[in-house]
Short mmCIF file of C-alpha atoms in Angstrom, two decimals:
data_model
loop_
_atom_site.label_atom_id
_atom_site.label_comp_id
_atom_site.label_asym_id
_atom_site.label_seq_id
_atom_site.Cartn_x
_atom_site.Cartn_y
_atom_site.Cartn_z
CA UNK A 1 -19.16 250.49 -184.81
CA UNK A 2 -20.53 247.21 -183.57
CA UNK A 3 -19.81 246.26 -179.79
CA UNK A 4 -19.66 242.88 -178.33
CA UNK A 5 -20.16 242.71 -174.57
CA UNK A 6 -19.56 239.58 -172.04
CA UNK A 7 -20.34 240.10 -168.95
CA UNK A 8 -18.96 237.38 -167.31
CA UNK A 9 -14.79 238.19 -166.58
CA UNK A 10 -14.77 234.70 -164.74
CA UNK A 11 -16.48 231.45 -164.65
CA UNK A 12 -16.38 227.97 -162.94
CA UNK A 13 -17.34 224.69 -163.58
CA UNK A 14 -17.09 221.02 -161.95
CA UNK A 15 -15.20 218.68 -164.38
CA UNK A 16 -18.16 216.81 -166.89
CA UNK A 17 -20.61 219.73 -165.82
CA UNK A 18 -22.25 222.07 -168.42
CA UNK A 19 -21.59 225.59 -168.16
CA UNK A 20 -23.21 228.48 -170.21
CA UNK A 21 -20.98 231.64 -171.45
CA UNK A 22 -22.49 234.83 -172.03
CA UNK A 23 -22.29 237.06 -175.15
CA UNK A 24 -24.20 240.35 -176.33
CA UNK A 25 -23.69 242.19 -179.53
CA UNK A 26 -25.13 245.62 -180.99
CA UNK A 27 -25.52 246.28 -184.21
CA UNK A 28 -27.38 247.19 -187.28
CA UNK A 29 -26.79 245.15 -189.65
CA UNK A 30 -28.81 242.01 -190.61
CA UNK A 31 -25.90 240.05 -192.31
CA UNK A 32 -23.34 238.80 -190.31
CA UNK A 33 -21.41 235.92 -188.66
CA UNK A 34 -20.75 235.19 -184.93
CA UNK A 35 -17.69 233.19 -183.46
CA UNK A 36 -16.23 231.57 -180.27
CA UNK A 37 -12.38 231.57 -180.52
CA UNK A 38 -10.66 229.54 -177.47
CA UNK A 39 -7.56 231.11 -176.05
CA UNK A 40 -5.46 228.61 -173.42
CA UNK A 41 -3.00 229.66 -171.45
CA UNK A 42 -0.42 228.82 -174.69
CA UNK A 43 -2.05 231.85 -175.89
CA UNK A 44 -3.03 229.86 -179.36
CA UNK A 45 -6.68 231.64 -180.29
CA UNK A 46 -8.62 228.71 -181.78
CA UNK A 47 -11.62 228.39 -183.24
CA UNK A 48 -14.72 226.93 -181.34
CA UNK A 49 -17.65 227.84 -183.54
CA UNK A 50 -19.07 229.64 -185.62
CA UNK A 51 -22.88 230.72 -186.50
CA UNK A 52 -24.15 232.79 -189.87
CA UNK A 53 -26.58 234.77 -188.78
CA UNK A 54 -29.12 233.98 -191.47
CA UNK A 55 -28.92 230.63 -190.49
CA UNK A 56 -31.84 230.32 -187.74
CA UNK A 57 -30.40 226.86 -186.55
CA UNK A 58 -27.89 226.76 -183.96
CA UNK A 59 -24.61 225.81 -184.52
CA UNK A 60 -23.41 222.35 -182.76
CA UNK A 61 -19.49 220.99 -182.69
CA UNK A 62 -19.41 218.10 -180.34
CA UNK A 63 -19.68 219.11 -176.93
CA UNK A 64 -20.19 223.19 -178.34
CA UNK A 65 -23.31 224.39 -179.31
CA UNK A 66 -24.69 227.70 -179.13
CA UNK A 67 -27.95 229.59 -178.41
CA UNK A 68 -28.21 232.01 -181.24
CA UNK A 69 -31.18 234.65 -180.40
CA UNK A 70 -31.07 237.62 -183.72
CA UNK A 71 -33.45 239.67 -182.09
CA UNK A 72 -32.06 239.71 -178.95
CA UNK A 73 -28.37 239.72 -180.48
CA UNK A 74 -27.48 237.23 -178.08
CA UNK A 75 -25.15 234.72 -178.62
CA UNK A 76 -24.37 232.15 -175.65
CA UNK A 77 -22.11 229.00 -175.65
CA UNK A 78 -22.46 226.13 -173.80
CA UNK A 79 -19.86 224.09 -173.11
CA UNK A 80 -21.16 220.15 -172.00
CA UNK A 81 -19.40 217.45 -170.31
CA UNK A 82 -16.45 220.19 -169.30
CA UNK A 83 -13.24 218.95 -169.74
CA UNK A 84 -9.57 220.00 -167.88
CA UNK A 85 -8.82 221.30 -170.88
CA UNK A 86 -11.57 223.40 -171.53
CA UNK A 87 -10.00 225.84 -169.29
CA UNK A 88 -9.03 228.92 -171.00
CA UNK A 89 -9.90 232.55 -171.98
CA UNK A 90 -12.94 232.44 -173.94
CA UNK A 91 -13.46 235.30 -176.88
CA UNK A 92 -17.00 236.05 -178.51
CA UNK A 93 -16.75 237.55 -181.94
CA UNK A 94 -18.80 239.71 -184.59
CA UNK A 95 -17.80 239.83 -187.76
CA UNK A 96 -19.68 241.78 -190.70
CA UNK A 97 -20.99 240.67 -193.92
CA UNK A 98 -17.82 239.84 -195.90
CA UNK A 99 -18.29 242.36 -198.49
CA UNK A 100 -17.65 244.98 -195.92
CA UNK A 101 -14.43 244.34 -195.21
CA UNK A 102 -12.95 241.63 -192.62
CA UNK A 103 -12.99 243.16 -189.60
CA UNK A 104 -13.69 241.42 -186.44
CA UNK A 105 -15.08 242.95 -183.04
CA UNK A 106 -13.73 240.94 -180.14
CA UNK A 107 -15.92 240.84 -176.76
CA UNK A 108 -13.09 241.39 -173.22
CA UNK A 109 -13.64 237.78 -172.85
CA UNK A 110 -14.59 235.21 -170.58
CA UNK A 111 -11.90 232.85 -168.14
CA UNK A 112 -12.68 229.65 -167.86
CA UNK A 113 -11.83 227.35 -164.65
CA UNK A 114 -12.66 223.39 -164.59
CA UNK A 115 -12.49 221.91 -161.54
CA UNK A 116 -11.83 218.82 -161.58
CA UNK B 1 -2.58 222.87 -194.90
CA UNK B 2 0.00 224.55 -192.67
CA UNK B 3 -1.41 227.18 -190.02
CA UNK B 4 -0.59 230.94 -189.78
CA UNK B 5 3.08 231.26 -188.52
CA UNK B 6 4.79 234.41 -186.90
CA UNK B 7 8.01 235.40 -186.35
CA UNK B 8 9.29 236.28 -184.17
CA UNK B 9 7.76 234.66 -181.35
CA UNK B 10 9.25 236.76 -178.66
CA UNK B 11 11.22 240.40 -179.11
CA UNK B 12 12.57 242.75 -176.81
CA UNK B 13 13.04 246.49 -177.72
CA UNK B 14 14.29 249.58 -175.92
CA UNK B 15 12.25 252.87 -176.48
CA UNK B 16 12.82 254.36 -179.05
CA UNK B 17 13.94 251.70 -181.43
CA UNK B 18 11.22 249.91 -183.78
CA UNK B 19 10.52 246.61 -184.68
CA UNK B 20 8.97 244.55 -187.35
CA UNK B 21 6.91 241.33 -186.92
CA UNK B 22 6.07 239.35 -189.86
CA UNK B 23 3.02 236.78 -190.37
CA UNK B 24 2.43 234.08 -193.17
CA UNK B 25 -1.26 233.26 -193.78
CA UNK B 26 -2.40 230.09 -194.29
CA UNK B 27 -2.16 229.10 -198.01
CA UNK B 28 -4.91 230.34 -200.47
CA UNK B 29 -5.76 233.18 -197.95
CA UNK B 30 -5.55 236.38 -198.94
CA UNK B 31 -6.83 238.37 -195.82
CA UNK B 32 -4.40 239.17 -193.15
CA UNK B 33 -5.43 240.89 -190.04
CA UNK B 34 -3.74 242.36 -186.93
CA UNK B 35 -4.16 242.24 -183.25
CA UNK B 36 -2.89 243.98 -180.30
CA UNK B 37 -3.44 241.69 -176.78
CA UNK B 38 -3.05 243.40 -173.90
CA UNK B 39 -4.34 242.75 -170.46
CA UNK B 40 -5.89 246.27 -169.79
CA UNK B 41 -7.20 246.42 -173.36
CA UNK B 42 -7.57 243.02 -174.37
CA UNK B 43 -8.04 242.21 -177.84
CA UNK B 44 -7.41 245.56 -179.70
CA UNK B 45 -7.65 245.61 -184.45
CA UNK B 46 -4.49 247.22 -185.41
CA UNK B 47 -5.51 246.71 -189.21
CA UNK B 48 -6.24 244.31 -191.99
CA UNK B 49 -4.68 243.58 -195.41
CA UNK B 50 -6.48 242.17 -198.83
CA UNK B 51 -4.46 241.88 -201.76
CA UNK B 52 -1.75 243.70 -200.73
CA UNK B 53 -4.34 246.88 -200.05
CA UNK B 54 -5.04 247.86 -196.41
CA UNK B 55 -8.84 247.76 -196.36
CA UNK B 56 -9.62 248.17 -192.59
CA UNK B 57 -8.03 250.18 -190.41
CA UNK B 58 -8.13 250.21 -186.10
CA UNK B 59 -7.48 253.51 -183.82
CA UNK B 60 -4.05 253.25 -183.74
CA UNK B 61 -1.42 255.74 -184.17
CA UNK B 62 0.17 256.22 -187.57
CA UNK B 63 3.48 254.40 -185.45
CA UNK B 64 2.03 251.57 -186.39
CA UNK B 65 2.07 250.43 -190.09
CA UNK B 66 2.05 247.13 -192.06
CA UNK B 67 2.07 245.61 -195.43
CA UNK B 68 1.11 242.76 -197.34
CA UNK B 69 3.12 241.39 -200.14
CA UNK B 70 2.10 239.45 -203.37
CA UNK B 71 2.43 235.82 -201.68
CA UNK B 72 -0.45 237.36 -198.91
CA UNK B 73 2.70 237.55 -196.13
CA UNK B 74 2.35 240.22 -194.06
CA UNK B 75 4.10 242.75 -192.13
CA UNK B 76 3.73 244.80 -189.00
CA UNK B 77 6.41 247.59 -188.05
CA UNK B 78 6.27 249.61 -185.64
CA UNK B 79 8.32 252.66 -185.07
CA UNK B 80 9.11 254.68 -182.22
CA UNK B 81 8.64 252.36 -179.27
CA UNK B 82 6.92 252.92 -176.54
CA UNK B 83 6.10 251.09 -173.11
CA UNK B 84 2.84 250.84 -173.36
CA UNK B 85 3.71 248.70 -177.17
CA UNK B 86 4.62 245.80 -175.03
CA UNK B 87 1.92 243.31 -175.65
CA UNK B 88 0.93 240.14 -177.33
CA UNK B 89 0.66 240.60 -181.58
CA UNK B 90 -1.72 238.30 -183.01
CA UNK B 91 -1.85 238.10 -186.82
CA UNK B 92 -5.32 236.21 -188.31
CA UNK B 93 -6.13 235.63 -192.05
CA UNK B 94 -8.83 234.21 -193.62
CA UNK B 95 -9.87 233.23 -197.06
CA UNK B 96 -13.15 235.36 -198.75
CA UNK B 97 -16.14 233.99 -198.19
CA UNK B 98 -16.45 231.73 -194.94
CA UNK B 99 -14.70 234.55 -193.68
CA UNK B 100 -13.04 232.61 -190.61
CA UNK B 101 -9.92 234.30 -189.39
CA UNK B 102 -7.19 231.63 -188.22
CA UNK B 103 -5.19 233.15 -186.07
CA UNK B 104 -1.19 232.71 -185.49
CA UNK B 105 0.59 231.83 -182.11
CA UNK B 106 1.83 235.53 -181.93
CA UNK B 107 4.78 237.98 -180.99
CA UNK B 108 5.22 239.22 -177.71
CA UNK B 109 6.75 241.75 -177.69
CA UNK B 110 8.46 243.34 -174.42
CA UNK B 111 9.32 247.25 -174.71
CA UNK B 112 11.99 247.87 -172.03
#
């Protein structure tokens, strides 16, 4: 089974600061798609972004983006300009090629603190 | 388009009783997916449904069951309560293809 490791249980950052989240993944396969999902303390999981893995450009919405590294199976978010309410629990997800079913392999997650 | 809904949003149980928690998917998806949340475990795949056919399946005991109906809604039961059931119930669907799951608000669920 694929496994998707953050290593990071807690992270700070200064209101309008950049901060970088940390996500590994292992697997085999070379079709698949990566996600950020956003979980504030409402407990609402949203979407963040989302990268294709055959797509070698990185995936940017607004103040997102991502550094997408295949060989490494890294998959890091950045988070620019931090916001109050970026603050939340932050999930990295692997999801396999579509025809395989839609199972999704959550990493333990990230907390996020802005200061202000 | 309307966003996943669950109900209920909060339940309490005694051991031994069971419960069912029900999830509609947002419209045009036919992939529903389940989630336990807990804060030892975190975010734990109880099982997804596709066309009314369970087509993934988490390490869960066989306590925990669901089904999918012909409109895509979904439901979760779970017999037999136990303490360690209490915990946050996240259902997700997604359309084929783009394969995005949108997840609901959830059920907690509190097993006294």
């Amino acid at each position: 089974a694929q496994t998707v490791t953050q290593s990071q249980p807690e992270m700070s950052v200064q209101e309008a600061e950049t901060v970088t989240l940390s996500c590994t993944y292992d697997t085999s396969e070379s079709d698949y798609y990566l996600f950020w999902y956003k979980q504030p303390p409402s407990r609402q999981m949203i979407l963040v972004i989302r990268q294709e893995a055959y797509k070698q450009q990185n995936a940017t919405e607004n103040r997102f983006s991502v550094n997408f590294q295949k060989a490494a199976k890294s998959f890091s978010l950045k988070i620019s300009d931090s916001q109050l309410g970026d603050a939340a629990m932050y999930f990295c997800a692997y999801r396999s090629n579509p025809n395989t079913g839609n199972q999704f392999y959550f990493g333990t997650g990230t907390s996020l603190t802005v200061i202000p | 388009k309307a966003g996943v809904t669950q109900t209920p949003r909060y339940l309490i149980k005694t051991r031994g009783q069971q419960v069912t928690l029900s999830c509609s998917p947002i419209s045009g998806h036919r992939s529903v997916s389940w989630y336990q949340q807990t804060p030892g475990q975190g975010l734990q795949f109880l099982f997804e449904y596709f066309s009314e056919t369970q087509r993934n399946k988490g390490n869960f005991p066989g306590r925990f069951s669901g089904r999918q109906f012909s409109n895509s809604r979904s439901e979760m039961n779970v017999s037999t309560l136990e303490l360690g059931d209490s915990a946050l119930y996240l259902c997700a669907s997604s359309s084929e293809g783009r394969g995005t799951q949108y997840f609901g608000p959830g059920t907690r669920l509190l097993v006294l």
